[in-house]
Coordinates of C-alpha atoms in Angstrom, one line a residue:
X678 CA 0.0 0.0 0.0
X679 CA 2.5 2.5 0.5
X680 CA 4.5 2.2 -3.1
X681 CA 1.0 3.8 -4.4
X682 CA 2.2 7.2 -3.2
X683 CA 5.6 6.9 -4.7
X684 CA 4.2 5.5 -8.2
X685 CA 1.5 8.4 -8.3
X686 CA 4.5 11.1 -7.6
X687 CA 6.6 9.1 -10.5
X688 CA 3.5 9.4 -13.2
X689 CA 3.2 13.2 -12.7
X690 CA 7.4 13.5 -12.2
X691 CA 7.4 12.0 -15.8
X692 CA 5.3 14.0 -17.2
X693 CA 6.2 17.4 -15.9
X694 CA 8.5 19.9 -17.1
X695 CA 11.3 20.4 -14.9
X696 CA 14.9 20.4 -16.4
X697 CA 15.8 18.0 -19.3
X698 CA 19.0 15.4 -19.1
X699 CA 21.7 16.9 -16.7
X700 CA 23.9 19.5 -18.9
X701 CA 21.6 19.7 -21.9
X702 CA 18.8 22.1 -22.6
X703 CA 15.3 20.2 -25.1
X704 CA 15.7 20.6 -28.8
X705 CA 13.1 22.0 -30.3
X706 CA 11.8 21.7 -34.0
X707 CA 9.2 23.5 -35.4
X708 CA 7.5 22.6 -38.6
X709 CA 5.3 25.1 -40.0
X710 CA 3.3 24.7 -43.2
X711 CA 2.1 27.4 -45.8
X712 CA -1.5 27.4 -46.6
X713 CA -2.8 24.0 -44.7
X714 CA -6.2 23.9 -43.8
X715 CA -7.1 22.7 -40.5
X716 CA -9.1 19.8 -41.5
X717 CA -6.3 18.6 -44.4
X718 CA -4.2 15.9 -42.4
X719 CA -5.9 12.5 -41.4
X720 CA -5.7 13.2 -37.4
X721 CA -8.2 16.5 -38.5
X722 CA -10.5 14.1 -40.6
X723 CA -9.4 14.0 -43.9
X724 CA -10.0 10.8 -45.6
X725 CA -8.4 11.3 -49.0
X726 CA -5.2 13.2 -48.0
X727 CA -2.8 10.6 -46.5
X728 CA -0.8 12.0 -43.3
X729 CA 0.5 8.8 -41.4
X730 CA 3.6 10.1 -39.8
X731 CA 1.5 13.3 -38.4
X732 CA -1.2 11.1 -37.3
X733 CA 1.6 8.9 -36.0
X734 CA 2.6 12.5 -34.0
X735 CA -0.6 12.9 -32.9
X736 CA -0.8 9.6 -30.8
X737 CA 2.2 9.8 -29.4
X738 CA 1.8 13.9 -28.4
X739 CA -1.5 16.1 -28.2
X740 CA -3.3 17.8 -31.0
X741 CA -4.8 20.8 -30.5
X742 CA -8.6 21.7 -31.9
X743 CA -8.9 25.0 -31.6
X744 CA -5.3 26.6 -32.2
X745 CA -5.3 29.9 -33.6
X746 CA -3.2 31.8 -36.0
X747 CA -2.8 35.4 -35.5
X748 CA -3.5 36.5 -38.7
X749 CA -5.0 35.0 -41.7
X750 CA -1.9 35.3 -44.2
X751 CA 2.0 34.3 -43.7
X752 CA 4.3 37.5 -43.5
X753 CA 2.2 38.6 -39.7
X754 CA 1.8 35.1 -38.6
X755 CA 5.2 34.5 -39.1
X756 CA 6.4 37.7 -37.5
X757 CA 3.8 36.9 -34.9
X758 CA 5.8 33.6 -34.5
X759 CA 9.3 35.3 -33.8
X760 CA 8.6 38.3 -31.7
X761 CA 5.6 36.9 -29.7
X762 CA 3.7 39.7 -30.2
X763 CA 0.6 40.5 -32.4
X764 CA 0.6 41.9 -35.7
X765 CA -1.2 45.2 -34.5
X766 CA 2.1 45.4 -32.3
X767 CA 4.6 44.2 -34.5
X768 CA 4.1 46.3 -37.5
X769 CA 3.4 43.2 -40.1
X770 CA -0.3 43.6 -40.7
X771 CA -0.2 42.2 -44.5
X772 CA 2.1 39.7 -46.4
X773 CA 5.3 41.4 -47.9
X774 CA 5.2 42.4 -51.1
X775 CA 9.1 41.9 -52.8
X776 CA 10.0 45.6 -53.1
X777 CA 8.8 46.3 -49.2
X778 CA 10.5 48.8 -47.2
X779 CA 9.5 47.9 -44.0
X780 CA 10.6 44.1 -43.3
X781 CA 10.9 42.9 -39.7
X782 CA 12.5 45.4 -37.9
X783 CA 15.9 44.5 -36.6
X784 CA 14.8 46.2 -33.0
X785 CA 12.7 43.2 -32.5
X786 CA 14.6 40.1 -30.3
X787 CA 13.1 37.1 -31.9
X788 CA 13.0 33.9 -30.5
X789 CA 16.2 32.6 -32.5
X790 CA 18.4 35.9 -30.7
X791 CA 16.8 34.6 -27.7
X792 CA 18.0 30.6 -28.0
X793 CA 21.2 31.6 -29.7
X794 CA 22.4 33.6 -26.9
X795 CA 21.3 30.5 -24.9
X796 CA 23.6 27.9 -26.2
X797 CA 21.4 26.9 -28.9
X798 CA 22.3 26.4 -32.7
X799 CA 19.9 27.9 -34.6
X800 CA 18.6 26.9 -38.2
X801 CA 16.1 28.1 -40.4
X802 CA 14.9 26.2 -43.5
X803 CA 12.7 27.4 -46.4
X804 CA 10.4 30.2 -46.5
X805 CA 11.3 33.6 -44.8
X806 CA 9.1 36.2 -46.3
X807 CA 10.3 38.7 -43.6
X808 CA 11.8 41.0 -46.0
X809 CA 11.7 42.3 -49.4
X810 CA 14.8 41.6 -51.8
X811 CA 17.2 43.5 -53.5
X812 CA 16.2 41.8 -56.5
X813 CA 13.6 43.8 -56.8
X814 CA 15.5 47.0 -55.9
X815 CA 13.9 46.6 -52.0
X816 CA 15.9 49.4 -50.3
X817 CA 16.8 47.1 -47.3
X818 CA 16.7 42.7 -47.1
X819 CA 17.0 41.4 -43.9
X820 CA 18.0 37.7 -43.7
X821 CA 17.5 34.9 -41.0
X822 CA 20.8 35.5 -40.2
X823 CA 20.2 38.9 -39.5
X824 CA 17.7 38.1 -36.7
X825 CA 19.1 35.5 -34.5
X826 CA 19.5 32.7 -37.1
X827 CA 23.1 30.6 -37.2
X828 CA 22.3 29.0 -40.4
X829 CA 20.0 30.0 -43.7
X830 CA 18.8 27.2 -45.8
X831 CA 16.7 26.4 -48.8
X832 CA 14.8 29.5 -48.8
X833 CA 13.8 32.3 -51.5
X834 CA 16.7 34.7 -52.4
X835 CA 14.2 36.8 -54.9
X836 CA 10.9 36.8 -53.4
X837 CA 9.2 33.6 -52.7
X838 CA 8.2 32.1 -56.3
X839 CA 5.4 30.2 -55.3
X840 CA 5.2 27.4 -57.9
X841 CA 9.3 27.0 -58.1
X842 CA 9.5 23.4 -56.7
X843 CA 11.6 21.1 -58.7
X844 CA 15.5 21.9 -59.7
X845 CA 17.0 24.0 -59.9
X846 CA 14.1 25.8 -58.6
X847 CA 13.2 28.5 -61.3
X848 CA 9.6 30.1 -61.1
X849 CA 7.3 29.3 -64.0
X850 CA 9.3 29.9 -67.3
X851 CA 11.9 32.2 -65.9
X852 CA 15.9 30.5 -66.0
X853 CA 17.0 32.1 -62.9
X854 CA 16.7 30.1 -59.6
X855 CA 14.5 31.5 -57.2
X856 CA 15.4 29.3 -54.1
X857 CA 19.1 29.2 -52.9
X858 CA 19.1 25.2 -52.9
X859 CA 19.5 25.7 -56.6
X860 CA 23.4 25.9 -56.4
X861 CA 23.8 22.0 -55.0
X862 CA 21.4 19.2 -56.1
X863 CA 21.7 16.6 -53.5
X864 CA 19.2 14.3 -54.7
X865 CA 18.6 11.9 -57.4
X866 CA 16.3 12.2 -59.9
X867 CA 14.2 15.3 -60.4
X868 CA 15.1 17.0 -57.3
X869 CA 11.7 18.5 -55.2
X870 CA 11.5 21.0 -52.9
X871 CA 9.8 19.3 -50.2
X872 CA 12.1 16.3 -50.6
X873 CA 15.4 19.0 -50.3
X874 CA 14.1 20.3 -47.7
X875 CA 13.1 17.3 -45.7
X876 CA 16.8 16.4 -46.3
X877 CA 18.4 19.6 -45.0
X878 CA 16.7 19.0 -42.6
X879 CA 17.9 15.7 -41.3
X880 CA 21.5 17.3 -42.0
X881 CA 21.1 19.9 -40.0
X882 CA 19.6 17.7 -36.8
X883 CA 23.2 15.1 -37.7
X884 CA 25.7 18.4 -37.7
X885 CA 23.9 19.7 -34.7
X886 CA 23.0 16.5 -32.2
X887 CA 25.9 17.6 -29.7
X888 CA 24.5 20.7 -28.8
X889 CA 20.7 22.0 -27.9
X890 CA 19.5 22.8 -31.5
X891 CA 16.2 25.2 -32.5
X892 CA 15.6 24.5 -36.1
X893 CA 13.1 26.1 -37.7
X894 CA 11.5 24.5 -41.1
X895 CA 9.6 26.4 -42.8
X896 CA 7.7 25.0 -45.6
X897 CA 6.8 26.4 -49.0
X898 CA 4.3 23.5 -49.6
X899 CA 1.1 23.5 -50.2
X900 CA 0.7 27.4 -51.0
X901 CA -0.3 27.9 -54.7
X902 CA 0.9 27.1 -57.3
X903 CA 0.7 23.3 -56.3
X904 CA 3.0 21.5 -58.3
X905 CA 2.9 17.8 -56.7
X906 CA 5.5 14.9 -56.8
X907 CA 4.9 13.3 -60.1
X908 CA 4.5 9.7 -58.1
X909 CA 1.9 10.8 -55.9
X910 CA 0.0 13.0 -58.2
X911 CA -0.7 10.2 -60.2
X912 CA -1.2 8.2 -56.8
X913 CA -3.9 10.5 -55.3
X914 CA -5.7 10.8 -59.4
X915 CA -6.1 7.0 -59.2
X916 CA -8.0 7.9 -55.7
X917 CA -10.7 10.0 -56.9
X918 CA -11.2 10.8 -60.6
X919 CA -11.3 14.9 -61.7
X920 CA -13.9 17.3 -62.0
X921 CA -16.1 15.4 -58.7
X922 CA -15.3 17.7 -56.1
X923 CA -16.9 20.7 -56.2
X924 CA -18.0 23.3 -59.0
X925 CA -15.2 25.7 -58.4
X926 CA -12.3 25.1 -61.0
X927 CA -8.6 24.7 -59.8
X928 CA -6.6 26.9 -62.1
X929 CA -3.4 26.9 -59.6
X930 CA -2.5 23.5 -59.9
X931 CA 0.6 22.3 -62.3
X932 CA 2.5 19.4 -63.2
X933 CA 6.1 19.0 -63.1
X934 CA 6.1 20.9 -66.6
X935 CA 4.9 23.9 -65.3
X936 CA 2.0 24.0 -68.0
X937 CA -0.7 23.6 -65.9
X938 CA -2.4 20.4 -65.0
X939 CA -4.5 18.7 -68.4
X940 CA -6.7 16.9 -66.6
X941 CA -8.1 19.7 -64.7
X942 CA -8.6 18.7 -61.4
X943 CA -11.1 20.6 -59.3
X944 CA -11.0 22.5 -56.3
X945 CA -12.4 20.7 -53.2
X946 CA -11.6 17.7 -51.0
X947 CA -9.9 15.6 -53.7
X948 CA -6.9 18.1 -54.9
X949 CA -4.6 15.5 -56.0
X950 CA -1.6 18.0 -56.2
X951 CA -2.4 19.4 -52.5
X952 CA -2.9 15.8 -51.1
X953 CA 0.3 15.2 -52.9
X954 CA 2.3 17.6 -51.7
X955 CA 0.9 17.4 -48.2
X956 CA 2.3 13.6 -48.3
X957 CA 5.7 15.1 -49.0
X958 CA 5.6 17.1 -45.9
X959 CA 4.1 14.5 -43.8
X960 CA 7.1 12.0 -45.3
X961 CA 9.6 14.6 -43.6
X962 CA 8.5 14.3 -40.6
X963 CA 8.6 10.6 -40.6
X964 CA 12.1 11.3 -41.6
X965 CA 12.9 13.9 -38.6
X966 CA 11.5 11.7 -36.2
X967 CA 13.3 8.8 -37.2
X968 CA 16.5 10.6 -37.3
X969 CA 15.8 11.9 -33.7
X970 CA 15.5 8.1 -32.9
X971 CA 18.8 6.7 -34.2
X972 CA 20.5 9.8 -32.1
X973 CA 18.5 8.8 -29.1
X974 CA 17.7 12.3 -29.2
X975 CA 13.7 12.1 -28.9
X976 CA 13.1 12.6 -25.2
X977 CA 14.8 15.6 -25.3
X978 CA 13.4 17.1 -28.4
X979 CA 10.0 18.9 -28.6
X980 CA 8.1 18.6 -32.2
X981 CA 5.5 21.1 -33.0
X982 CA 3.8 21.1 -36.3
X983 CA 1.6 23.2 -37.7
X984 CA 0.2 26.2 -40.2
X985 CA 0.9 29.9 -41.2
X986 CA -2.9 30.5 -42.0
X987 CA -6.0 28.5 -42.9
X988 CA -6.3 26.8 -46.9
X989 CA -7.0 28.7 -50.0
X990 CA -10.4 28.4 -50.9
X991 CA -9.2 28.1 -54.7
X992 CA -7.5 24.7 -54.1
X993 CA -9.5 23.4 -51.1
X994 CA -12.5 23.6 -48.5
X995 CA -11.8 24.2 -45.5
X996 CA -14.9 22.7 -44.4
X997 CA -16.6 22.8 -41.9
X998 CA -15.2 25.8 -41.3
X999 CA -16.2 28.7 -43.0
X1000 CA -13.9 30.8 -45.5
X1001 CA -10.3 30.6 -45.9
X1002 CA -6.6 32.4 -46.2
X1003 CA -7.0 36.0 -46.3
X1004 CA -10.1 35.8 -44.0
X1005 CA -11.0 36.4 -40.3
X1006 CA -13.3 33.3 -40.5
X1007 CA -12.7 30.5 -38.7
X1008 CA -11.4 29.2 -42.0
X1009 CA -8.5 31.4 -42.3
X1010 CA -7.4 31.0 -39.0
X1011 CA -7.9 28.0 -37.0
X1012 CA -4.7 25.7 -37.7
X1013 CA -3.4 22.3 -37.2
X1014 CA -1.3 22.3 -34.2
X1015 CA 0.0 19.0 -32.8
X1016 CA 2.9 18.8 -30.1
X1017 CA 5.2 16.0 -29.2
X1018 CA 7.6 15.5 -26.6
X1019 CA 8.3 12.4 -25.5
X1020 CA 8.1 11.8 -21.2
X1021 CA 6.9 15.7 -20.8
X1022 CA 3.8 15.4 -23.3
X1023 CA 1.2 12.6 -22.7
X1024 CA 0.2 10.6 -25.5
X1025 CA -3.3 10.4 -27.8
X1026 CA -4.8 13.4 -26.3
X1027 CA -6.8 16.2 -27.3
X1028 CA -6.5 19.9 -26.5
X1029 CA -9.9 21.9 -27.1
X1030 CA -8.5 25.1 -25.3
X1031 CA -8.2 27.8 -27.7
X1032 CA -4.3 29.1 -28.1
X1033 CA -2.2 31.4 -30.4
X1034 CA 1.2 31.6 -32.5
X1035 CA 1.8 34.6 -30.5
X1036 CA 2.2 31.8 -27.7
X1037 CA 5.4 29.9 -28.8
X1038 CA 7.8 32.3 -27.7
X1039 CA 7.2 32.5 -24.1
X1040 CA 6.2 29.0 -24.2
X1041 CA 10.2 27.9 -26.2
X1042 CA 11.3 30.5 -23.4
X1043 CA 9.9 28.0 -20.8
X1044 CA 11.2 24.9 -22.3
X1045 CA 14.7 26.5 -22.5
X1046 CA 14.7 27.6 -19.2
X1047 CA 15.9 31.1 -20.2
X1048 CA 14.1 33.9 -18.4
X1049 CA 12.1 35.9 -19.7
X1050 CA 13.2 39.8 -20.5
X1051 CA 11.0 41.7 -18.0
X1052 CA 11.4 44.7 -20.7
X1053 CA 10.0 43.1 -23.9
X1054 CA 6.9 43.0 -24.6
X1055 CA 4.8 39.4 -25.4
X1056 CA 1.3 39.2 -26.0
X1057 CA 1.9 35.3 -25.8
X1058 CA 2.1 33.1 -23.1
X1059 CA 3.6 30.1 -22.0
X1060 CA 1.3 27.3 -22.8
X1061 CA 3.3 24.0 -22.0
X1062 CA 1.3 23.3 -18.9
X1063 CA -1.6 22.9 -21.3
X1064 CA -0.1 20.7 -23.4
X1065 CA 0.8 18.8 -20.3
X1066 CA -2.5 18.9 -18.7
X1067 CA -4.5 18.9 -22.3
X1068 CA -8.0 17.9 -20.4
X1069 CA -7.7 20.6 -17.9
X1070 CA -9.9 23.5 -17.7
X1071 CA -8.4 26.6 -18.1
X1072 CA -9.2 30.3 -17.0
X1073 CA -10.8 32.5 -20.2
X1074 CA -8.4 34.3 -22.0
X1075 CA -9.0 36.9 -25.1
X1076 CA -7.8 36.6 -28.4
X1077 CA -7.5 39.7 -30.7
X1078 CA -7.1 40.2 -34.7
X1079 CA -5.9 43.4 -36.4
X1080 CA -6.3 42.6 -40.4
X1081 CA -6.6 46.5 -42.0
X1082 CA -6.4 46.2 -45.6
X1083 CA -6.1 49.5 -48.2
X1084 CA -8.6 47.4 -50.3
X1085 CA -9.5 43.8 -50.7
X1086 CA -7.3 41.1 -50.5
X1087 CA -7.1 38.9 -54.0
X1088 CA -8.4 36.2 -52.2
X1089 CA -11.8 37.7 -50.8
X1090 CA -10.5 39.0 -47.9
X1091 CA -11.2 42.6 -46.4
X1092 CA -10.5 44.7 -43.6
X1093 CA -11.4 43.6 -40.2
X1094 CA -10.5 43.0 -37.1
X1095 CA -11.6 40.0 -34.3
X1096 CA -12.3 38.7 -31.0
X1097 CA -12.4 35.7 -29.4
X1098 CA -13.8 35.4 -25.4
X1099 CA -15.0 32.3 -24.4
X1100 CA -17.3 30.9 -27.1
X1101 CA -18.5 33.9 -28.1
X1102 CA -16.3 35.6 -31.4
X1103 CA -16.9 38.8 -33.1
X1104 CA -15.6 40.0 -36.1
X1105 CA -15.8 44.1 -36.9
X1106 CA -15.9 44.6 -40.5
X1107 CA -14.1 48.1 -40.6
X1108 CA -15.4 48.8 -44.0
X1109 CA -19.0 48.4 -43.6
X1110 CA -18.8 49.3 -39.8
X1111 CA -21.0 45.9 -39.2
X1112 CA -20.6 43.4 -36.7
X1113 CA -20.8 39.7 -36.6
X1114 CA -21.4 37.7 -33.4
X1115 CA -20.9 34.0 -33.4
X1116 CA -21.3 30.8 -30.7
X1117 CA -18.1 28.8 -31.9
X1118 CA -19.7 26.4 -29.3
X1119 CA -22.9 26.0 -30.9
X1120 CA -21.6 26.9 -34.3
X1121 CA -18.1 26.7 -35.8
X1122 CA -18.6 27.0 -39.0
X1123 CA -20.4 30.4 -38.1
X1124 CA -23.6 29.9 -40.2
X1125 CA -25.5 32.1 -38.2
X1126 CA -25.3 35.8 -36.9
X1127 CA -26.3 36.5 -33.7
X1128 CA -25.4 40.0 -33.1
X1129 CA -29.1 41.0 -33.8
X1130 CA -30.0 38.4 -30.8
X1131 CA -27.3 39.3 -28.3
X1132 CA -26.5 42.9 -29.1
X1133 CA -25.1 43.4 -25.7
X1134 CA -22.7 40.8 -26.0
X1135 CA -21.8 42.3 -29.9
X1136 CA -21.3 45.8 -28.4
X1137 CA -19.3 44.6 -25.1
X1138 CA -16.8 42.8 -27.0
X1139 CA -16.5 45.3 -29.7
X1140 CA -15.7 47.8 -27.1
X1141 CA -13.0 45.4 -25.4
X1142 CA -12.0 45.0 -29.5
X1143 CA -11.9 48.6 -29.5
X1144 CA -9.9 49.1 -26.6
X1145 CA -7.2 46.8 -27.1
X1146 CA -6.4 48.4 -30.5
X1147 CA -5.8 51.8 -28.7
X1148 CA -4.0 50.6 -26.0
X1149 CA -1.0 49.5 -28.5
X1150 CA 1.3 52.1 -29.6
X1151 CA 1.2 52.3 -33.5
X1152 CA 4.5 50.6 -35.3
X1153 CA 6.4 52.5 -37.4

């Protein structure tokens, strides 16, 4: 009777998150995609895309339901991601265009600066879009290295040619390389992106496995234009035949010709060239994890994988949430987030507490053990005792969203700003100076309205909306 004490105290001793192995700090690897929709992998409910290894991750770790990016396109979510601080703090409120002026302002401390001063090597792999380029006579680029970064790999040295993605990497009929892996091919065969990458990777977790490592990949795939793997293309067209899935026509797909796809293959559930290129991904981190195996590096490493930004509605459904990339609807910014860590993060759980990328920072802080900078300012917090208490109830918090936009974005968004408290979210459309009131309890795919029903509860939280957006100094 008495060793049931001592076995209880050993349970929750595994499973906290005190120190790691005496004289080494927790890797951590962060795997962010571009453009996945929260219900694309297998573990979300996709039955036609196929995402072992990341529904592998999900048993073994906790995946979150209702994880939040915070904004709706890449350039502020990934700012959002190194600084820890909202876009409406920040300064990134829209993607970078190439010839931008304003990238992320060196006076920022990211994360990387953070970990690197640490002990940790840092690596970042793939897409930056932080900066504009010289390229395109940009008066100022900024690099990864420039903001806490040890290593730069694989990523866009011209602005991020969306569609480049076999060797050596040129963007639709241009003969220039748009990707700086297109010096070395290291693979046979037609080289892809997602394959180089996936192998950098791996390299970089061998060179590094003496010290504490933070790499960063950063994934190009599966943002338009989706150009698949040949082999699974034709794999994922043998699934499901073209022109089934919906009546929206997918004009962003290619094959590896760059010519466009001939069999036309439809927008929807059944995109063979997203599903394809989805598999690529998901093979990496079969690859990653295995490698952390064979180095008997796995307890000691965190995994998070995840999204910049909900799917584009022109080469998926994000169903059943409503709208897409570019948009303050669920859609556009509820992501995939699943979190491994073997001993620290129990296994097959689920998470249902809402969280934010502005929470990584203070959360990698945490898992570091480096204190926090009582001077900067994060709108993040730590959220590791979540993941390790996933069925807990939490206290509320408040989520905001600052999307202004001059006009329109391409891909139906406009400018608004949002709210999450509780269940309740509202989103403010600053153009037609309307309000929309949703129960994300009752109704996640917000099909219904209710700020006629509760105006109270409309008008408190666009007040609270409201005041938040004053209370932050603008960015220059």
């Amino acid at each position: 009777m008495r060793l049931a004490p001592l076995v209880t105290l050993w349970i929750l001793a595994s499973f906290s998150f005190g120190a790691p192995a005496p004289g080494r700090s927790p890797n951590i690897v962060f795997i962010l995609a571009d453009d996945l929709g929260w219900g694309e992998l297998g573990c979300y409910g996709s039955t036609f895309n196929e995402t072992p290894h990341l529904d592998q991750l999900a048993r073994e770790g906790v995946r979150m339901t209702q994880a939040y990016a915070a904004a709706p396109v890449c350039s502020p979510y990934r700012a959002s991601l190194l600084t820890g601080q909202y876009p409406a703090r920040h300064g990134l409120l829209d993607y970078l265009r190439p010839t931008t002026a304003n990238p992320l302002s060196p006076r920022h401390v990211t994360i990387a600066e953070r970990l690197k001063a640490a002990g940790y090597v840092t690596g970042m792999i793939g897409k930056w879009h932080l900066s504009g380029y010289r390229y395109h006579k940009a008066p100022i680029e900024l690099r990864a290295t420039d903001h806490g970064f040890d290593e730069e790999l694989v990523t866009e040295i011209k602005g991020v040619g969306n569609g480049a993605n076999f060797f050596p990497y040129v963007f639709r009929t241009q003969p220039i390389s748009w990707n700086s892996a297109g010096k070395d091919k290291l693979l046979p065969g037609k080289e892809y992106l997602v394959d180089r990458m996936n192998h950098e990777a791996v390299r970089f977790i061998e060179r590094h496995r003496e010290k504490p490592f933070f790499l960063y990949l950063s994934h190009f795939a599966p943002h338009s234009i989706l150009n698949g793997r040949p082999d699974l293309v034709e794999k994922y067209r043998r699934k499901h035949p073209p022109g089934k899935s919906t009546s929206s026509r997918c004009h962003l797909c290619q094959d590896t010709g760059l010519e466009g796809d001939p069999l036309n293959h439809w927008a929807g559930d059944h995109n063979p060239h997203l599903a394809a290129m989805i598999e690529g991904i998901d093979q990496g981190v079969g690859m990653i994890v295995k490698k952390l195996e064979e180095l008997r590096l796995s307890k000691d490493t965190l995994i998070i994988f995840t999204s910049d930004n909900g799917g584009e509605l022109k080469v998926t459904s994000n169903a059943p949430l409503r709208g897409g990339k570019s948009q303050l609807f669920e859609g556009g910014i509820r992501v995939p987030l699943i979190v491994k860590w073997p001993g620290k993060v129990p296994g097959d759980k689920v998470c249902n507490s809402p969280t934010c990328n502005v929470d990584f920072y203070p959360t990698f802080l945490e898992v570091s053990a480096v204190k926090r900078d009582e001077s900067q300012i994060l709108d993040g917090r730590s959220v590791l005792e979540l993941f390790q208490r996933p069925g807990a109830k939490r206290n509320g918090r408040t989520l905001y969203w600052h999307y202004p936009l001059p006009k329109p974005h391409f891909l139906g968004g406009v400018s608004a700003g949002a709210i999450r408290e509780g269940k309740w979210k509202l989103i403010e459309w600053f153009g037609k100076k309307e309000m929309s009131l949703f129960d994300l309890d009752r109704d996640p795919g917000e099909e219904r309205d209710l700020a006629a029903i509760h105006p109270e509860m409309a008008e408190r939280l666009q007040n609270k909306l409201s005041l938040w957006r004053n209370s932050i100094p603008p960015t220059k």
